[in-house]
Each structure stands twice: as structure tokens, then as C-alpha cells.
Coordinates of C-alpha atoms in Angstrom, one line a residue:
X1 CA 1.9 21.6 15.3
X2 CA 3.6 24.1 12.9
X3 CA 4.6 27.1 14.4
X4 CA 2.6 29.8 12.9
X5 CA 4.9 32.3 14.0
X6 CA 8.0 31.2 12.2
X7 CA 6.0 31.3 8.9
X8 CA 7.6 33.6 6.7
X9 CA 8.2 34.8 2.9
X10 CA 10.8 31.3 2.4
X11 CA 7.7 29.2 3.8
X12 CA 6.7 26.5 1.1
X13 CA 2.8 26.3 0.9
X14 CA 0.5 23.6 0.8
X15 CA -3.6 23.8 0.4
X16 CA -6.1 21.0 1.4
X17 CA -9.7 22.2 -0.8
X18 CA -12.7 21.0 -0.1
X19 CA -16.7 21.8 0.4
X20 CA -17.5 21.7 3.1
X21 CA -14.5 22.2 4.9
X22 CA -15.1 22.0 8.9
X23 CA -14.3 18.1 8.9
X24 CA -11.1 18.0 7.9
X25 CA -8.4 17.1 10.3
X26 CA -5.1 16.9 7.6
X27 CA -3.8 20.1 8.0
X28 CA -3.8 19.2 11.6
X29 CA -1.8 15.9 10.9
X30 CA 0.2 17.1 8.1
X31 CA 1.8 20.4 10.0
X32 CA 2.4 18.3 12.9
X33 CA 4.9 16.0 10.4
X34 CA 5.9 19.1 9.5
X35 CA 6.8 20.3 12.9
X36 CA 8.7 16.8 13.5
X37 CA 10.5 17.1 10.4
X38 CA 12.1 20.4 11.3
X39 CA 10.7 21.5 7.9
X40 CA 9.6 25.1 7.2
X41 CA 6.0 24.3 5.3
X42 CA 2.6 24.8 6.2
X43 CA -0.8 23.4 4.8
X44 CA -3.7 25.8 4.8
X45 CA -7.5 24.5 4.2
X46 CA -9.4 26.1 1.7
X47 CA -13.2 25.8 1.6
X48 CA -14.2 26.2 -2.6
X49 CA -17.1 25.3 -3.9
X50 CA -17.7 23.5 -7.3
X51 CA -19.0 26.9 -9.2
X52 CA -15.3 28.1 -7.9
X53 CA -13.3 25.1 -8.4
X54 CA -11.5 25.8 -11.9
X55 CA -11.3 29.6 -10.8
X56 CA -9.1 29.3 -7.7
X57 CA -6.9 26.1 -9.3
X58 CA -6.2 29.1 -12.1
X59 CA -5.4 31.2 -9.0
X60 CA -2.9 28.7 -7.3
X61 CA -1.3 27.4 -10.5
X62 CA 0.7 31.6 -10.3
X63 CA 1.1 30.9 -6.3
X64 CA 4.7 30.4 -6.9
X65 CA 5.2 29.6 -3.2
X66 CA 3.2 26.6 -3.4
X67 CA 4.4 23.3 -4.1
X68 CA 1.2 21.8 -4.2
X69 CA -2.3 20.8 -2.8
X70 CA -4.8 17.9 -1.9
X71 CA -8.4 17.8 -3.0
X72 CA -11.6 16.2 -1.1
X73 CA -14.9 15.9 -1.2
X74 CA -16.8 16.9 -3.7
X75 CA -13.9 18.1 -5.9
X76 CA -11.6 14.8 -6.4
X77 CA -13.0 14.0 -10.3
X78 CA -13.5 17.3 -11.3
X79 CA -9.7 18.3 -10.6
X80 CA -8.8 15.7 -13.1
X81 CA -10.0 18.2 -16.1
X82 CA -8.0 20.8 -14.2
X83 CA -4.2 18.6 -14.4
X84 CA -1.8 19.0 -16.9
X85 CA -0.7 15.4 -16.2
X86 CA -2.4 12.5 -14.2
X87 CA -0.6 9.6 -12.5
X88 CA -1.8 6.2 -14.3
X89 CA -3.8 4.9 -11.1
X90 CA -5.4 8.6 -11.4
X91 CA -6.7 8.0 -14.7
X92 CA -7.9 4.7 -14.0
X93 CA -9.8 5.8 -10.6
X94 CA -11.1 8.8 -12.4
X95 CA -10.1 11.0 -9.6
X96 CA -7.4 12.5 -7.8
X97 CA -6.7 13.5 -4.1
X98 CA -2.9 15.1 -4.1
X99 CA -2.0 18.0 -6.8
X100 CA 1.5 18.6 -7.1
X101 CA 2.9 22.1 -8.7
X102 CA 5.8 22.5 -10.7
X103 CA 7.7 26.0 -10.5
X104 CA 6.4 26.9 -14.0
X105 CA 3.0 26.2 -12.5
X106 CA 1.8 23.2 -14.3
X107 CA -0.3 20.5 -12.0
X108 CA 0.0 17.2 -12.1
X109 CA -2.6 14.6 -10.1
X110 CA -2.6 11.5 -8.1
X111 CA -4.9 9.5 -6.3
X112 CA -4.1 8.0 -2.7
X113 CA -7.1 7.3 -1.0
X114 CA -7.4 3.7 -1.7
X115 CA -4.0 2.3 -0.9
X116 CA -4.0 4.5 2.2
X117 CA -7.8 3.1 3.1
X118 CA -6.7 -0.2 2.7
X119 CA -3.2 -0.5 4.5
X120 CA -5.1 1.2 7.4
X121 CA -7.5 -1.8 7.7
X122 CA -4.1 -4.2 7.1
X123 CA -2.7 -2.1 10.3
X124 CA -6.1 -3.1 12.1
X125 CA -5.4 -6.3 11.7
X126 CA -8.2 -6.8 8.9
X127 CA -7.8 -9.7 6.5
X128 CA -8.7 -9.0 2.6
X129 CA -7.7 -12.2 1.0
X130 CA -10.7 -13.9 -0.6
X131 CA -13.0 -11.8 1.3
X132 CA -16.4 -10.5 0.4
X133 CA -16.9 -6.6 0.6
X134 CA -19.8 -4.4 0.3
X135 CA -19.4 -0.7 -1.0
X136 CA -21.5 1.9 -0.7
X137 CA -20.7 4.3 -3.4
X138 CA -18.9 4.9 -6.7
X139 CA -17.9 8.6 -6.6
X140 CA -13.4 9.4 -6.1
X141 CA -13.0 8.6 -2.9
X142 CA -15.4 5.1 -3.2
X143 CA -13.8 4.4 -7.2
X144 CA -10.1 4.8 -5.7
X145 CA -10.9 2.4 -2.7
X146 CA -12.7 0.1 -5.0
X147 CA -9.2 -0.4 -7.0
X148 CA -7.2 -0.7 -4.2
X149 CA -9.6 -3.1 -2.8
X150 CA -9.3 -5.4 -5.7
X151 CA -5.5 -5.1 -6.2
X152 CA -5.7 -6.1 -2.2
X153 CA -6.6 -9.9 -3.0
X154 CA -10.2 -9.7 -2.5
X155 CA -12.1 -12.6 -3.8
X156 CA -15.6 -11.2 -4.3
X157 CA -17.0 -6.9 -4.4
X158 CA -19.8 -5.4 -4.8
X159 CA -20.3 -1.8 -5.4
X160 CA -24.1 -0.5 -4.0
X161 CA -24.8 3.4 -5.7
X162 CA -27.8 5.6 -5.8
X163 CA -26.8 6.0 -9.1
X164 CA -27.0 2.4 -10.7
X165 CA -25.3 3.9 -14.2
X166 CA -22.1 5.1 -12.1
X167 CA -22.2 1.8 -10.3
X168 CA -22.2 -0.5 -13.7
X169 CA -19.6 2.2 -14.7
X170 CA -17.3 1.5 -12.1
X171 CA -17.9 -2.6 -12.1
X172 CA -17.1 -2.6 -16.3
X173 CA -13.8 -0.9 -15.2
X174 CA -12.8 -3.1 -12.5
X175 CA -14.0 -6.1 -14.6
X176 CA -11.7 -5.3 -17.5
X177 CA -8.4 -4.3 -15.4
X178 CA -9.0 -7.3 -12.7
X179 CA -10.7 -9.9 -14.9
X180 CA -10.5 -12.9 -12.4
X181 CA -12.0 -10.5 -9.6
X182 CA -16.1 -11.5 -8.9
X183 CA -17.5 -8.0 -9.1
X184 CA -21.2 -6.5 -9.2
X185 CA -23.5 -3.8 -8.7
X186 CA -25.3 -4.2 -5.8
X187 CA -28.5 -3.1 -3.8
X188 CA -29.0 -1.3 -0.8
X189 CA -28.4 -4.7 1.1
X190 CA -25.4 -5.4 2.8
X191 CA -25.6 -8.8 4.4
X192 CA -23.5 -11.7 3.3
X193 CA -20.3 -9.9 3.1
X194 CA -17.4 -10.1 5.3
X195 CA -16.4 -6.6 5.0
X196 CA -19.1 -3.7 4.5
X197 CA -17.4 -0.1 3.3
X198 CA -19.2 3.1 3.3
X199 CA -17.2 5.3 0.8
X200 CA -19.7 7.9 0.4
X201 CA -19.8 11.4 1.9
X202 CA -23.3 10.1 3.8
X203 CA -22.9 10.3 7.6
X204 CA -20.6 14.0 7.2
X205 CA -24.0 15.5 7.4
X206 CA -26.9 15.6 10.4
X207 CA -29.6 14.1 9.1
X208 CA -27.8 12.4 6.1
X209 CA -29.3 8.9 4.9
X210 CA -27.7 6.0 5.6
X211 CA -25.4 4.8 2.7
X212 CA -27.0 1.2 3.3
X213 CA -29.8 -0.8 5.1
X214 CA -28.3 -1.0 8.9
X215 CA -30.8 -3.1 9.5
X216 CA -29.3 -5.9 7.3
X217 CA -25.9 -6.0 8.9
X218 CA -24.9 -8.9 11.7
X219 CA -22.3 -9.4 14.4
X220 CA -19.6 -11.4 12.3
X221 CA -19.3 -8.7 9.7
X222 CA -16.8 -5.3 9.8
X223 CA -18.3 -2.2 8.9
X224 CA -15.8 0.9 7.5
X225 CA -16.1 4.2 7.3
X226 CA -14.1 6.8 6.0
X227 CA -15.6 9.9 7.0
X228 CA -13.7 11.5 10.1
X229 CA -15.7 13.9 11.5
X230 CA -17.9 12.6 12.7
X231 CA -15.5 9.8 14.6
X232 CA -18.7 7.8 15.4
X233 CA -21.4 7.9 12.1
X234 CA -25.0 6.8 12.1
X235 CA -23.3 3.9 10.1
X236 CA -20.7 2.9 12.6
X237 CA -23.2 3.8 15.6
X238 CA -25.7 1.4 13.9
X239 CA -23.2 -1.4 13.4
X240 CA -22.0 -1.3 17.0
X241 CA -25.5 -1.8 18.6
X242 CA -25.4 -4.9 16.1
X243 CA -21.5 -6.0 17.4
X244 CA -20.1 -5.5 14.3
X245 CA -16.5 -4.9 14.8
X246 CA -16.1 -1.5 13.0
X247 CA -13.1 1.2 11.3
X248 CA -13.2 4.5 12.1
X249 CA -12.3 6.6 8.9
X250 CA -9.1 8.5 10.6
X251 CA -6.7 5.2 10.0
X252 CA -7.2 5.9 5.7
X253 CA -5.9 9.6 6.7
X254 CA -2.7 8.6 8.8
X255 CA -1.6 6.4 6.3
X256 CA -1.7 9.1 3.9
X257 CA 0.1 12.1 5.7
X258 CA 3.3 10.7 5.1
X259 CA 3.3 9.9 1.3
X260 CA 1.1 13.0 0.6
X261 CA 3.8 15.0 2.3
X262 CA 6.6 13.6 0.0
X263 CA 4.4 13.9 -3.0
X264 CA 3.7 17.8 -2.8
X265 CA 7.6 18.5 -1.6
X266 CA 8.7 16.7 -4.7
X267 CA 6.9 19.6 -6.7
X268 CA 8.7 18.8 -9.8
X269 CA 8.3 14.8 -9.6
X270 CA 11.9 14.0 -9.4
X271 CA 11.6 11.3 -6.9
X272 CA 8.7 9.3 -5.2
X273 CA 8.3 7.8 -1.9
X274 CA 6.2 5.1 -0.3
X275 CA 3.6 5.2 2.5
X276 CA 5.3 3.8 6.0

């Protein structure tokens, strides 16, 4: 872990936000690479809440010792509004997870979640080509996986929302950027699918419903999560007692650390750097 006494006035600075805040475990993970790296920066978490969103991005845009920040739940479409300049997957998610800051304080976005959510299920040794996947939601976090997911090889997705007008939304986009992909909004049913993905915040909450109908799933299919905390949802909890095999959310985080730590230290975009 970073060494919170060495911080000092040449320290670069780094903010996760997010609302709530209690769950997240990257600035754990991220000032431990830090720490490793021998490199004198430190992330900080910040707990904002919508109302206060645009407010405290004003705020950190004259922070001049911070190179940049990432954004989580609820805040990763609304930052979009808030960029200068969005990275082209960005802009086709519709959301944005890493925020880098130039030294004349303009912002630029990205979005990681999905290529770091699917190379952690590739690490798990789960297969995506021509598979069948369920997923439960179509906010940033569920609308970046859901790109990945069908750049990934998949042969058929379905995307299951409360919301059946954000659902549509997000299968019309997918349709028209992977036009040879099957894709279709679905119900709250999730059996039939080789894959099941929950890529809504439900589960970060006690007493939160349950993003689908548990009682659907069976023993061949994987069930995904990518909440954190808890380590064990009602989802994942639920598809165990079935024998699903299932994938904890933590994996879509570690695969992350390293290319959103190159992201923010290149503050002024000169170079990029892949995940490992």
C-alpha cells in the first residue's frame, strides 16, 4: 500500500468518485501498484452525489496536482456531459469510467469496464465464442460490457432492463455497430443462455431485488457479477445453491488497475498502454 507518510506537495493525485462509496476496493489496488512501482502517487475516494456531480468536477478540473480520476456507479454517463473530449469507445458506450486531466485542466473520458470485465472471464478460463449471454441491465457499467461482449465473438445477447426503452436503446446501438451479432431485449428470464451477467448495481444493497429470476437459472450455465462488495451477492449466492459455476466481480477490477493507472499518468494523452 502507498505510504501515506511520504505523501507530499510533489505527490500526483488521483480520485476514484462514486455514490455510495463504502464498496470500493481500487484505491486499495491501485496504491498498492503504486507502492510496487516505486511511484510517488496516491488515489483518494470521493463519495459525490449526482446533485454534486458537475460542482466538484468544476472543483477538480483547478486541482493542478491531479492528473486525473475514475468514475462509478451512479456517475459513469453523466460525466460524459462534463469531458472536454471522449475516447470513441466512450461515445459509443455512452459512458465513461477513467477521466484524465490535462495541466490546463481540460478532461478528457474513457470507458474500461467492458474490455477489463471480459478479459477477466478469458483469465477464468470462460469461453465467449458463439456463446449465448444474458444481461441484466443497460446503464454504463452494463452498456460498456455489452460492447465488449459483442466485440468478444459472442454469437447471440440479450440485454434484460427494468427500463425496456433503455434496453431497445442499447440493442438498436449494438445492432447497427455489430450487424451480424443476434441481439435482443429480453425479460426477466435467464434460462437458455450459456453465460448470465448481472451488470447492474442490484446486489450492492441489503435488500436489493434480484437483477433476474434465480429461480430460472440451472447447473450448466455461468452466472457473473460485477459488483465487489459484496464478494458473494444474492445473485451469485442463488446460482451456487443451483451449481452454476459463477465470477466474482473483483477479476473486471484487476484487469483494470493496470491500464487505468497508465491512463491517468499520461494526463496529457501522449502515449497509451494496454491492459496485461
Amino acid at each position: 500500500m502507498t505510504d501515506i507518510t511520504q505523501i507530499s506537495g510533489t505527490t500526483r493525485v488521483y480520485a476514484i468518485i462514486a455514490d455510495p462509496i463504502h464498496h470500493v476496493q481500487t484505491p486499495q489496488a491501485m496504491n498498492k501498484l503504486f507502492s510496487t512501482l516505486g511511484q510517488d502517487r496516491v488515489l483518494v475516494p470521493f463519495h459525490v452525489s449526482p446533485a454534486d456531480l458537475a460542482v466538484v468536477v468544476t472543483g477538480l478540473r483547478g486541482i493542478q496536482s491531479l492528473d486525473g480520476f475514475i468514475v462509478t456507479v451512479p456517475h459513469k454517463t453523466a460525466i460524459l456531459e462534463l469531458c472536454d473530449t471522449v475516447s470513441d469507445a466512450a461515445r459509443l458506450v455512452g459512458a465513461a469510467n477513467v477521466v484524465t486531466r490535462s495541466s490546463d485542466g481540460k478532461l478528457h473520458g474513457e470507458i474500461l469496464d467492458g474490455d477489463g470485465f471480459v478479459t477477466g472471464l478469458r483469465q477464468a478460463g470462460i469461453e465467449l465464442e458463439g456463446r449465448a449471454v444474458y444481461l441484466a441491465g443497460a446503464g454504463g457499467a452494463a452498456n460498456a460490457i455489452a460492447f465488449a461482449l459483442a466485440a468478444s465473438g459472442i454469437g447471440w445477447l440479450t440485454i434484460a432492463n427494468r427500463s425496456q426503452d433503455k434496453a431497445q436503446a442499447l440493442v438498436d446501438r449494438l445492432s447497427r455497430a455489430f450487424p451480424d451479432l443476434e441481439v435482443s431485449v429480453g425479460t426477466s428470464d435467464p434460462s437458455g443462455y450459456d453465460l448470465v451477467v448481472n451488470g447492474t448495481s442490484l446486489g450492492l444493497k441489503e435488500g436489493d431485488a434480484l437483477p433476474c429470476d434465480v429461480t430460472r437459472l440451472s447447473a450448466e450455465q455461468v452466472v457473473a457479477e460485477i459488483i465487489m462488495q459484496p464478494v458473494i451477492t444474492p445473485l451469485l449466492a442463488a446460482a451456487q445453491k443451483v451449481g452454476c459455476r459463477t465470477h466474482e466481480g473483483l477479476p473486471m477490477l484487476l484487469c483494470q488497475i493496470e491500464l487505468m493507472a497508465a491512463a491517468m499518468a499520461s494526463k496529457k494523452n501522449e502515449s497509451r498502454h494496454e491492459c496485461v
